[in-house]
Coordinates of C-alpha atoms and ligand atoms in Angstrom, one line a residue:
X1 CA 123.5 91.4 112.1
X2 CA 124.4 94.9 110.9
X3 CA 125.1 93.7 107.4
X4 CA 123.3 96.7 105.8
X5 CA 124.0 99.2 108.5
X6 CA 127.8 98.7 108.2
X7 CA 127.6 99.5 104.5
X8 CA 125.6 102.6 105.1
X9 CA 127.9 103.8 107.9
X10 CA 131.0 103.2 105.9
X11 CA 129.6 105.5 103.2
X12 CA 128.4 108.2 105.6
X13 CA 124.7 107.6 104.6
X14 CA 123.9 106.6 108.2
X15 CA 125.6 108.4 111.1
X16 CA 124.0 107.1 114.3
X17 CA 124.9 108.7 117.6
X18 CA 124.6 105.3 119.3
X19 CA 123.9 101.7 118.3
X20 CA 122.2 99.4 120.8
X21 CA 123.3 95.7 120.7
X22 CA 120.1 93.6 120.8
X23 CA 121.7 90.3 119.9
X24 CA 121.1 88.8 123.3
X25 CA 117.4 89.4 123.4
X26 CA 115.4 86.1 123.4
X27 CA 114.1 86.5 119.9
X28 CA 115.7 83.5 118.2
X29 CA 112.8 81.0 118.2
X30 CA 111.4 79.1 115.3
X31 CA 108.4 77.2 116.8
X32 CA 104.8 76.4 116.6
X33 CA 102.4 78.3 118.9
X34 CA 98.7 77.7 118.8
X35 CA 97.7 78.2 115.1
X36 CA 100.9 79.9 114.0
X37 CA 104.6 79.3 113.3
X38 CA 106.5 82.0 115.2
X39 CA 109.8 83.2 114.0
X40 CA 111.9 85.5 116.1
X41 CA 113.4 88.7 114.7
X42 CA 116.9 87.7 115.5
X43 CA 116.9 84.3 113.7
X44 CA 119.7 84.3 111.1
X45 CA 118.6 84.0 107.5
X46 CA 120.7 80.8 107.0
X47 CA 119.1 79.1 110.0
X48 CA 115.6 80.0 108.9
X49 CA 116.0 78.9 105.4
X50 CA 117.3 75.4 106.5
X51 CA 114.8 74.8 109.4
X52 CA 112.7 71.7 109.1
X53 CA 109.4 73.5 109.7
X54 CA 110.2 76.0 107.0
X55 CA 111.5 73.6 104.4
X56 CA 108.4 71.3 104.9
X57 CA 105.6 73.8 105.4
X58 CA 106.8 77.0 103.7
X59 CA 109.4 75.9 101.0
X60 CA 108.6 79.2 99.2
X61 CA 110.2 81.1 102.1
X62 CA 113.2 78.8 102.1
X63 CA 113.7 79.2 98.3
X64 CA 113.4 83.0 98.5
X65 CA 115.9 83.3 101.4
X66 CA 118.5 81.1 99.6
X67 CA 118.2 83.4 96.6
X68 CA 119.3 86.3 98.7
X69 CA 122.8 87.7 99.2
X70 CA 125.6 85.2 99.8
X71 CA 126.1 82.3 102.3
X72 CA 128.3 84.6 104.5
X73 CA 125.8 87.3 104.6
X74 CA 122.9 84.9 105.3
X75 CA 124.8 83.6 108.3
X76 CA 125.0 87.1 109.8
X77 CA 121.8 88.8 108.6
X78 CA 118.6 88.4 110.7
X79 CA 114.9 88.3 109.9
X80 CA 114.3 91.7 111.5
X81 CA 117.3 93.2 109.7
X82 CA 116.2 91.7 106.4
X83 CA 112.9 93.6 106.8
X84 CA 114.6 96.8 107.7
X85 CA 117.2 96.8 105.0
X86 CA 117.2 99.9 102.9
X87 CA 117.0 100.3 99.1
X88 CA 120.1 99.6 97.0
X89 CA 119.5 102.7 94.8
X90 CA 123.0 103.9 93.9
X91 CA 122.0 107.5 94.4
X92 CA 120.9 106.8 97.9
X93 CA 124.4 105.4 98.7
X94 CA 126.4 108.3 97.1
X95 CA 126.3 111.3 99.5
X96 CA 127.5 113.6 96.6
X97 CA 124.2 113.0 94.7
X98 CA 120.7 114.2 95.3
X99 CA 118.3 111.8 97.0
X100 CA 115.0 112.5 98.7
X101 CA 115.2 109.3 100.7
X102 CA 118.6 110.1 102.2
X103 CA 118.2 113.9 102.4
X104 CA 114.5 114.9 102.0
X105 CA 114.0 117.8 99.6
X106 CA 117.2 117.4 97.6
X107 CA 115.5 115.7 94.6
X108 CA 115.5 112.2 93.1
X109 CA 118.7 111.6 91.2
X110 CA 117.4 108.4 89.7
X111 CA 114.2 109.8 88.2
X112 CA 116.1 111.6 85.5
X113 CA 119.3 109.6 85.9
X114 CA 120.2 105.9 85.5
X115 CA 117.1 104.0 86.6
X116 CA 117.5 100.5 85.2
X117 CA 117.0 98.9 88.6
X118 CA 114.1 101.0 89.7
X119 CA 110.3 100.7 90.3
X120 CA 107.6 100.1 87.7
X121 CA 104.8 100.1 90.3
X122 CA 103.8 102.5 93.1
X123 CA 106.6 105.0 92.6
X124 CA 106.0 108.7 93.3
X125 CA 107.5 112.0 92.1
X126 CA 109.7 111.9 95.2
X127 CA 111.2 108.4 94.8
X128 CA 111.3 105.5 92.4
X129 CA 113.4 103.1 94.5
X130 CA 112.6 99.4 95.1
X131 CA 112.8 97.3 98.2
X132 CA 115.7 94.8 97.8
X133 CA 114.6 91.9 100.0
X134 CA 113.8 88.4 98.7
X135 CA 112.6 87.0 102.0
X136 CA 109.9 89.7 102.2
X137 CA 108.5 88.8 98.8
X138 CA 107.8 85.3 100.1
X139 CA 106.4 86.6 103.4
X140 CA 103.9 88.9 101.8
X141 CA 102.7 86.1 99.5
X142 CA 102.3 83.7 102.5
X143 CA 100.2 86.2 104.5
X144 CA 102.7 86.6 107.3
X145 CA 102.0 88.9 110.3
X146 CA 104.6 91.2 111.9
X147 CA 104.7 91.4 115.7
X148 CA 105.8 94.8 117.0
X149 CA 106.4 95.9 120.6
X150 CA 106.5 99.4 122.1
X151 CA 106.8 99.4 125.9
X152 CA 104.3 96.9 127.2
X153 CA 102.1 97.1 124.1
X154 CA 102.3 94.5 121.3
X155 CA 100.6 95.1 118.0
X156 CA 100.3 92.7 115.0
X157 CA 100.1 94.0 111.5
X158 CA 99.7 92.2 108.2
X159 CA 103.1 91.9 106.5
X160 CA 101.7 93.8 103.5
X161 CA 101.2 96.8 105.7
X162 CA 104.7 96.8 107.2
X163 CA 106.5 98.3 104.2
X164 CA 105.1 101.4 102.5
X165 CA 105.1 103.2 99.2
X166 CA 107.2 106.4 99.0
X167 CA 104.5 109.0 98.4
X168 CA 105.8 112.3 99.6
X169 CA 107.8 110.8 102.5
X170 CA 110.3 108.6 100.8
X171 CA 112.6 108.8 103.8
X172 CA 110.2 106.3 105.5
X173 CA 110.7 102.7 104.3
X174 CA 108.1 101.2 106.6
X175 CA 105.4 101.9 109.2
X176 CA 107.6 101.1 112.3
X177 CA 107.3 104.0 114.7
X178 CA 110.0 105.5 116.9
X179 CA 110.5 103.4 120.1
X180 CA 109.1 100.2 118.5
X181 CA 110.9 97.0 118.0
X182 CA 110.1 94.0 115.7
X183 CA 109.6 90.9 117.8
X184 CA 109.2 88.6 114.9
X185 CA 106.8 87.3 112.3
X186 CA 104.1 84.7 112.4
X187 CA 102.9 82.4 109.6
X188 CA 99.5 80.5 109.6
X189 CA 100.4 77.0 110.7
X190 CA 99.1 75.1 107.7
X191 CA 100.3 72.8 104.9
X192 CA 98.2 74.5 102.2
X193 CA 101.2 75.9 100.4
X194 CA 103.7 73.2 101.0
X195 CA 103.7 71.4 97.7
X196 CA 103.7 73.7 94.6
X197 CA 106.2 76.5 95.0
X198 CA 108.8 78.5 93.0
X199 CA 110.9 81.5 93.5
X200 CA 112.4 83.0 90.3
X201 CA 115.0 85.7 90.7
X202 CA 116.4 87.4 87.6
X203 CA 119.6 89.3 88.2
X204 CA 122.8 90.4 86.6
X205 CA 124.9 87.8 88.5
X206 CA 124.0 84.4 89.9
X207 CA 125.1 85.3 93.4
X208 CA 125.3 88.4 95.6
X209 CA 123.2 90.5 93.3
X210 CA 119.8 92.1 93.8
X211 CA 116.8 91.3 91.7
X212 CA 115.9 93.0 88.5
X213 CA 112.7 91.2 89.0
X214 CA 111.8 88.3 91.2
X215 CA 108.6 86.3 91.5
X216 CA 107.3 84.1 94.4
X217 CA 104.6 81.7 93.3
X218 CA 102.7 79.2 95.4
X219 CA 99.7 77.2 94.4
X220 CA 97.2 75.1 96.3
X221 CA 95.9 72.6 93.8
X222 CA 93.2 70.0 93.6
X223 CA 94.3 67.8 90.7
X224 CA 94.6 70.1 87.7
X225 CA 92.6 72.9 89.3
X226 CA 94.1 75.8 91.2
X227 CA 92.2 76.2 94.5
X228 CA 94.2 79.2 95.4
X229 CA 97.3 81.0 94.1
X230 CA 99.8 83.2 95.9
X231 CA 101.9 85.6 93.8
X232 CA 104.2 88.4 94.7
X233 CA 107.1 90.2 93.0
X234 CA 110.3 91.8 94.1
X235 CA 112.4 94.5 92.4
X236 CA 109.4 96.3 91.0
X237 CA 108.2 98.6 93.9
X238 CA 109.1 100.3 97.1
X239 CA 107.6 97.4 98.9
X240 CA 107.1 93.7 98.2
X241 CA 104.4 93.7 95.5
X242 CA 101.5 91.3 95.9
X243 CA 99.7 90.4 92.7
X244 CA 96.2 90.1 94.0
X245 CA 94.4 90.6 90.6
X246 CA 96.4 87.8 89.0
X247 CA 95.8 85.5 92.1
X248 CA 92.0 86.1 91.8
X249 CA 92.1 85.3 88.1
X250 CA 93.8 82.0 88.7
X251 CA 91.4 80.8 91.4
X252 CA 89.5 77.7 90.2
X253 CA 91.2 77.8 86.9
X254 CA 93.1 74.9 85.3
X255 CA 96.9 74.9 85.8
X256 CA 97.8 75.6 82.2
X257 CA 100.4 77.7 80.5
X258 CA 97.6 79.7 78.7
X259 CA 96.1 80.7 82.1
X260 CA 99.5 81.6 83.5
X261 CA 100.2 83.9 80.5
X262 CA 96.9 85.6 81.1
X263 CA 97.6 86.0 84.8
X264 CA 101.0 87.6 83.9
X265 CA 99.3 90.0 81.6
X266 CA 96.9 91.0 84.4
X267 CA 99.7 91.3 86.9
X268 CA 101.7 93.8 84.8
X269 CA 98.7 96.0 84.0
X270 CA 99.4 99.6 85.2
X271 CA 103.1 99.3 85.1
X272 CA 104.8 102.7 84.6
X273 CA 108.4 102.6 83.4
X274 CA 111.2 105.1 83.3
X275 CA 114.0 105.7 80.7
X276 CA 116.1 102.6 81.4
X277 CA 113.8 100.0 83.0
X278 CA 111.1 99.4 80.3
X279 CA 112.5 95.9 79.8
X280 CA 111.1 95.0 83.3
X281 CA 107.6 94.7 81.9
X282 CA 108.4 91.9 79.5
X283 CA 110.9 90.4 81.9
X284 CA 108.3 90.5 84.7
X285 CA 105.7 88.7 82.5
X286 CA 108.1 86.0 81.5
X287 CA 109.3 85.5 85.1
X288 CA 105.7 85.2 86.3
X289 CA 104.9 82.5 83.7
X290 CA 108.1 80.6 84.5
X291 CA 107.5 80.8 88.2
X292 CA 103.9 79.5 87.8
X293 CA 105.0 76.7 85.4
X294 CA 107.6 75.5 87.9
X295 CA 105.2 75.8 90.8
X296 CA 102.4 74.1 89.0
Ligands
LIG301 FE1 116.8 108.6 96.4 FE2 114.6 107.2 95.9 FE3 115.5 108.8 94.1 FE4 116.9 106.6 94.6 S1 114.9 106.6 93.7 S2 117.6 108.7 94.3 S3 116.5 106.4 96.8 S4 114.8 109.4 96.1

């Protein structure tokens, strides 16, 4: 849909020699195939969030997508584009300021600057930016797979391996190689996580704003007992941040507020804050508890 690329080109952050229009490629399916639900890379965000298969089987994905951007942007933006969108770090968008992601080797303006929106997990000395997507937070929680094609070769990778941490190469947001194209994503065709879901997004405005923190929570329950929990956060790392230790803690536990509080404590262990984003630790804990309470 070009919704992020146009922003970046207007500001001179991206200056492509050429742009290839792929909008007529046959990648707009939302359908069941063998044991998976297949979603094409060119499906608009609005269409996906309203589709019957998604609202019935994967309401977490629908909730997360509706929390993103504005209705106009969701009509234009695609699944593949949502995955490929770049950070909203203001230093990245201002070509007068240093930014290792935009111009490697120039330094990170945010590290010593205004870093209220920035990462508390997985940051490096090179970059402390966060990934801005809501959709991707739900997809990592739901164990999606990404289908990628290069020439005649198709490879499938776990969604959690698509985006990367900045390390010493912050210019790379993800593991897509030159010459590769995202065909789409696949979700396991199951109803396990169709009943107990919540997506909490804490932001400065109620619409058209990126998350300070967001939490995707999905529970598979047997009465009061949690058979399996899925938890992921947005707004806290360079990639959608799966909370595996908290998920493991919740397995076979009672669905109680006390257990949710303990899970939130576990989830936020190891958080490293910067000058202006220390509030994200408490905000994150509270958002996790709220998301689990709503889902449970
Ligand atoms: Fe650039 Fe990353 Fe630093 Fe932001 S946090 S200024 S994107 S290097």
